[in-house]
Structure formats: C-alpha cells, structure tokens
PDB file of C-alpha atoms in Angstrom:
ATOM      1  CA  UNK Q  10     -25.628  20.882 -12.609  1.00 56.00           C
ATOM      2  CA  UNK Q  11     -22.338  20.885 -15.812  1.00 59.00           C
ATOM      3  CA  UNK Q  12     -20.140  21.991 -12.679  1.00 58.00           C
ATOM      4  CA  UNK Q  13     -21.248  18.888 -10.719  1.00 67.00           C
ATOM      5  CA  UNK Q  14     -21.192  16.209 -13.499  1.00 63.00           C
ATOM      6  CA  UNK Q  15     -17.605  17.778 -14.106  1.00 63.00           C
ATOM      7  CA  UNK Q  16     -16.569  17.768  -9.969  1.00 69.00           C
ATOM      8  CA  UNK Q  17     -18.048  13.594 -10.588  1.00 68.00           C
ATOM      9  CA  UNK Q  18     -16.045  12.554 -13.633  1.00 62.00           C
ATOM     10  CA  UNK Q  19     -12.786  14.651 -11.680  1.00 58.00           C
ATOM     11  CA  UNK Q  20     -13.134  12.145  -8.611  1.00 65.00           C
ATOM     12  CA  UNK Q  21     -13.497   9.725 -10.283  1.00 58.00           C
ATOM     13  CA  UNK Q  22     -10.178  10.260 -12.758  1.00 53.00           C
ATOM     14  CA  UNK Q  23      -8.727  11.342  -9.350  1.00 60.00           C
ATOM     15  CA  UNK Q  24      -9.552   7.412  -8.045  1.00 57.00           C
ATOM     16  CA  UNK Q  25      -8.559   5.808 -11.298  1.00 59.00           C
ATOM     17  CA  UNK Q  26      -5.379   7.564 -11.253  1.00 60.00           C
ATOM     18  CA  UNK Q  27      -4.635   6.712  -7.563  1.00 59.00           C
ATOM     19  CA  UNK Q  28      -5.304   2.885  -8.053  1.00 60.00           C
ATOM     20  CA  UNK Q  29      -3.568   2.778 -11.232  1.00 54.00           C
ATOM     21  CA  UNK Q  30      -0.474   4.343  -9.545  1.00 52.00           C
ATOM     22  CA  UNK Q  31      -0.892   1.001  -6.315  1.00 56.00           C
ATOM     23  CA  UNK Q  32      -0.930  -1.356  -9.319  1.00 51.00           C
ATOM     24  CA  UNK Q  33       2.721   0.732 -11.122  1.00 51.00           C
ATOM     25  CA  UNK Q  34       4.417   1.945  -8.417  1.00 52.00           C
ATOM     26  CA  UNK Q  35       7.366   0.473  -7.652  1.00 50.00           C
ATOM     27  CA  UNK Q  36      10.210   2.080  -5.727  1.00 53.00           C
ATOM     28  CA  UNK Q  37      13.146   0.964  -7.880  1.00 51.00           C
ATOM     29  CA  UNK Q  38      15.436   4.482  -7.368  1.00 55.00           C
ATOM     30  CA  UNK Q  39      14.987   3.496  -3.061  1.00 61.00           C
ATOM     31  CA  UNK Q  40      18.003   5.777  -1.451  1.00 69.00           C
ATOM     32  CA  UNK Q  41      21.154   2.809   0.186  1.00 74.00           C
ATOM     33  CA  UNK Q  42      19.976   4.430   3.877  1.00 74.00           C
ATOM     34  CA  UNK Q  43      16.332   3.881   3.143  1.00 75.00           C
ATOM     35  CA  UNK Q  44      17.123   0.527   1.654  1.00 72.00           C
ATOM     36  CA  UNK Q  45      18.967  -0.172   4.891  1.00 77.00           C
ATOM     37  CA  UNK Q  46      16.169   0.775   6.427  1.00 77.00           C
ATOM     38  CA  UNK Q  47      13.375  -2.047   5.023  1.00 76.00           C
ATOM     39  CA  UNK Q  48      16.730  -4.526   6.007  1.00 76.00           C
ATOM     40  CA  UNK Q  49      16.557  -3.980   9.177  1.00 80.00           C
ATOM     41  CA  UNK Q  50      12.867  -4.017   9.743  1.00 80.00           C
ATOM     42  CA  UNK Q  51      13.350  -7.138   8.229  1.00 78.00           C
ATOM     43  CA  UNK Q  52      15.494  -8.406  10.345  1.00 81.00           C
ATOM     44  CA  UNK Q  53      13.993  -6.832  12.978  1.00 77.00           C
ATOM     45  CA  UNK Q  54      10.393  -8.596  12.379  1.00 76.00           C
ATOM     46  CA  UNK Q  55      12.081 -11.827  10.320  1.00 77.00           C
ATOM     47  CA  UNK Q  56      11.230 -14.660  13.784  1.00 72.00           C
ATOM     48  CA  UNK Q  57       7.941 -12.654  14.564  1.00 67.00           C
ATOM     49  CA  UNK Q  58       5.126 -14.793  13.676  1.00 62.00           C
ATOM     50  CA  UNK Q  59       2.259 -14.185  15.641  1.00 62.00           C
ATOM     51  CA  UNK Q  60       2.134 -10.703  16.063  1.00 70.00           C
ATOM     52  CA  UNK Q  61      -0.315  -8.406  14.102  1.00 80.00           C
ATOM     53  CA  UNK Q  62       2.844  -5.970  12.312  1.00 87.00           C
ATOM     54  CA  UNK Q  63       2.876  -5.891   8.232  1.00 90.00           C
ATOM     55  CA  UNK Q  64       5.585  -7.977   7.131  1.00 89.00           C
ATOM     56  CA  UNK Q  65       6.804 -10.045   4.573  1.00 89.00           C
ATOM     57  CA  UNK Q  66       3.988 -13.168   3.801  1.00 88.00           C
ATOM     58  CA  UNK Q  67       1.012 -11.023   5.468  1.00 91.00           C
ATOM     59  CA  UNK Q  68      -2.519 -10.050   3.935  1.00 94.00           C
ATOM     60  CA  UNK Q  69      -3.762  -7.271   4.714  1.00 95.00           C
ATOM     61  CA  UNK Q  70      -6.682  -5.532   4.493  1.00 96.00           C
ATOM     62  CA  UNK Q  71      -6.237  -0.698   4.123  1.00 95.00           C
ATOM     63  CA  UNK Q  72      -8.474   1.787   3.941  1.00 96.00           C
ATOM     64  CA  UNK Q  73      -8.223   5.087   1.915  1.00 93.00           C
ATOM     65  CA  UNK Q  74      -9.091   7.293   4.676  1.00 93.00           C
ATOM     66  CA  UNK Q  75     -10.358   9.723   1.788  1.00 89.00           C
ATOM     67  CA  UNK Q  76     -13.030   7.979  -0.179  1.00 90.00           C
ATOM     68  CA  UNK Q  77     -13.512   4.749   2.253  1.00 93.00           C
ATOM     69  CA  UNK Q  78     -12.670   1.598  -0.479  1.00 92.00           C
ATOM     70  CA  UNK Q  79     -11.132  -0.665   0.644  1.00 94.00           C
ATOM     71  CA  UNK Q  80      -8.290  -2.531  -0.780  1.00 92.00           C
ATOM     72  CA  UNK Q  81      -6.186  -6.448   0.007  1.00 93.00           C
ATOM     73  CA  UNK Q  82      -2.891  -6.245  -1.222  1.00 94.00           C
ATOM     74  CA  UNK Q  83       0.074  -8.858   0.245  1.00 94.00           C
ATOM     75  CA  UNK Q  84       3.291  -7.881   1.353  1.00 93.00           C
ATOM     76  CA  UNK Q  85       6.357  -9.665  -0.768  1.00 92.00           C
ATOM     77  CA  UNK Q  86       9.535  -9.677  -1.548  1.00 89.00           C
ATOM     78  CA  UNK Q  87      10.186  -8.184  -5.127  1.00 86.00           C
ATOM     79  CA  UNK Q  88      10.996 -11.023  -7.345  1.00 88.00           C
ATOM     80  CA  UNK Q  89       7.115 -11.767  -6.881  1.00 90.00           C
ATOM     81  CA  UNK Q  90       5.505  -8.093  -6.717  1.00 87.00           C
ATOM     82  CA  UNK Q  91       2.331  -8.309  -8.869  1.00 86.00           C
ATOM     83  CA  UNK Q  92       0.319  -5.447  -7.623  1.00 84.00           C
ATOM     84  CA  UNK Q  93      -2.034  -7.199 -10.720  1.00 84.00           C
ATOM     85  CA  UNK Q  94      -2.784  -9.940  -8.579  1.00 89.00           C
ATOM     86  CA  UNK Q  95      -2.590  -8.045  -5.036  1.00 89.00           C
ATOM     87  CA  UNK Q  96       0.808  -7.910  -4.748  1.00 91.00           C
ATOM     88  CA  UNK Q  97       3.282  -5.488  -2.855  1.00 91.00           C
ATOM     89  CA  UNK Q  98       7.272  -5.262  -2.680  1.00 89.00           C
ATOM     90  CA  UNK Q  99       8.342  -4.505   0.453  1.00 88.00           C
ATOM     91  CA  UNK Q 100      10.038  -1.826  -1.591  1.00 87.00           C
ATOM     92  CA  UNK Q 101       7.333  -0.293  -2.766  1.00 86.00           C
ATOM     93  CA  UNK Q 102       6.328   2.996  -2.201  1.00 85.00           C
ATOM     94  CA  UNK Q 103       2.931   1.232  -0.290  1.00 90.00           C
ATOM     95  CA  UNK Q 104       5.221  -1.713   1.328  1.00 90.00           C
ATOM     96  CA  UNK Q 105       8.113   0.697   2.926  1.00 88.00           C
ATOM     97  CA  UNK Q 106       4.839   2.606   3.869  1.00 90.00           C
ATOM     98  CA  UNK Q 107       3.617  -0.386   5.658  1.00 93.00           C
ATOM     99  CA  UNK Q 108       6.354  -2.315   7.585  1.00 91.00           C
ATOM    100  CA  UNK Q 109       5.991  -2.682  11.040  1.00 90.00           C
ATOM    101  CA  UNK Q 110       3.314  -0.843  11.665  1.00 92.00           C
ATOM    102  CA  UNK Q 111      -0.030  -3.116  13.234  1.00 92.00           C
ATOM    103  CA  UNK Q 112      -3.801  -3.256  12.420  1.00 94.00           C
ATOM    104  CA  UNK Q 113      -5.372   0.384  13.647  1.00 94.00           C
ATOM    105  CA  UNK Q 114      -2.131   2.554  12.590  1.00 96.00           C
ATOM    106  CA  UNK Q 115      -1.788   4.741   9.165  1.00 96.00           C
ATOM    107  CA  UNK Q 116       0.377   4.637   6.600  1.00 94.00           C
ATOM    108  CA  UNK Q 117       0.828   7.766   4.586  1.00 93.00           C
ATOM    109  CA  UNK Q 118       1.878   7.095   0.638  1.00 89.00           C
ATOM    110  CA  UNK Q 119       2.679  10.155  -2.184  1.00 84.00           C
ATOM    111  CA  UNK Q 120       0.619   9.164  -4.652  1.00 79.00           C
ATOM    112  CA  UNK Q 121       1.619  11.980  -7.577  1.00 76.00           C
ATOM    113  CA  UNK Q 122       2.956  13.797  -5.231  1.00 79.00           C
ATOM    114  CA  UNK Q 123      -0.558  14.166  -2.932  1.00 85.00           C
ATOM    115  CA  UNK Q 124      -0.489  12.490   0.553  1.00 90.00           C
ATOM    116  CA  UNK Q 125      -2.768   9.755   0.689  1.00 91.00           C
ATOM    117  CA  UNK Q 126      -3.793   8.274   4.638  1.00 95.00           C
ATOM    118  CA  UNK Q 127      -4.619   4.558   4.677  1.00 95.00           C
ATOM    119  CA  UNK Q 128      -5.792   3.006   7.197  1.00 97.00           C
ATOM    120  CA  UNK Q 129      -4.070  -0.531   8.829  1.00 96.00           C
ATOM    121  CA  UNK Q 130      -7.598  -2.801   9.221  1.00 96.00           C
ATOM    122  CA  UNK Q 131      -6.235  -6.118   9.898  1.00 95.00           C
ATOM    123  CA  UNK Q 132      -3.674  -7.562   9.369  1.00 93.00           C
ATOM    124  CA  UNK Q 133      -3.214 -11.829   8.434  1.00 90.00           C
ATOM    125  CA  UNK Q 134      -1.229 -14.803   7.571  1.00 83.00           C
ATOM    126  CA  UNK Q 135      -0.872 -14.609   4.042  1.00 75.00           C
ATOM    127  CA  UNK Q 136      -1.766 -17.907   2.302  1.00 73.00           C
ATOM    128  CA  UNK Q 137       0.376 -19.661   0.483  1.00 61.00           C
TER     129      UNK Q 137
END
C-alpha cells in the first residue's frame, strides 16, 4: 500500500516536472549550426500554406505517448514565446523537434535528460 502510494506520488511529480520544463524551456544556447538548420527549414516552409507541416503560425495537438496526455501548442517566433499561453518558440527544444514534421509523425524532446516522445495528432492554421 505504501509503495503504491509512493509510486503514484512519484509519477505525479515527474509529470508535473515535465510539464513545468515544457512551459519554461527556451533554448537560448542553440548552436549556430542548429540555428542555421532551423532558419533553413523555416525558409523551405515559408510559402507552404496548404500542407499539414508544422511551421510558425500552426496550432498543433500533441499526445505524450508516455501518459497519453494531450497538449495544444502554437509554434511562434521567439518574441511571442509564452508557454503559459501555449505558444512555443521555434527555437525552443519543443519547437526545434516539431518544425517541419506533419500529422501522425513523432517528435522527441529531451526533458531533464530523458527522451519524451510526442505524436502529432493534428496540425491546423492558428487563429489570428
């Protein structure tokens, strides 16, 4: 009984920590080569307004495959980054892993040194 209670508490704590990390991650230490890759992907996706690819201005429904929790996020440029409002910068850890992917694909984000796998459930144009 005590072990089960501890296990439930620990799992809840890990989930809260992962959520906190996602809401507060902003990758300011992106290496120049990685940043160049993000810029290159953005250029490729810039005129692609009809596809289901994840790019800036898209609303993305994600499913955490570890606990099946769903997240609604919008990919934005760094100056609009506000995770508490569901807006993640394209240069955040989450943004970098999502950029260019499409519905049904997987994106992996390292959270506290542990890989967490998300499935992209849906991609739609964000409301202005």
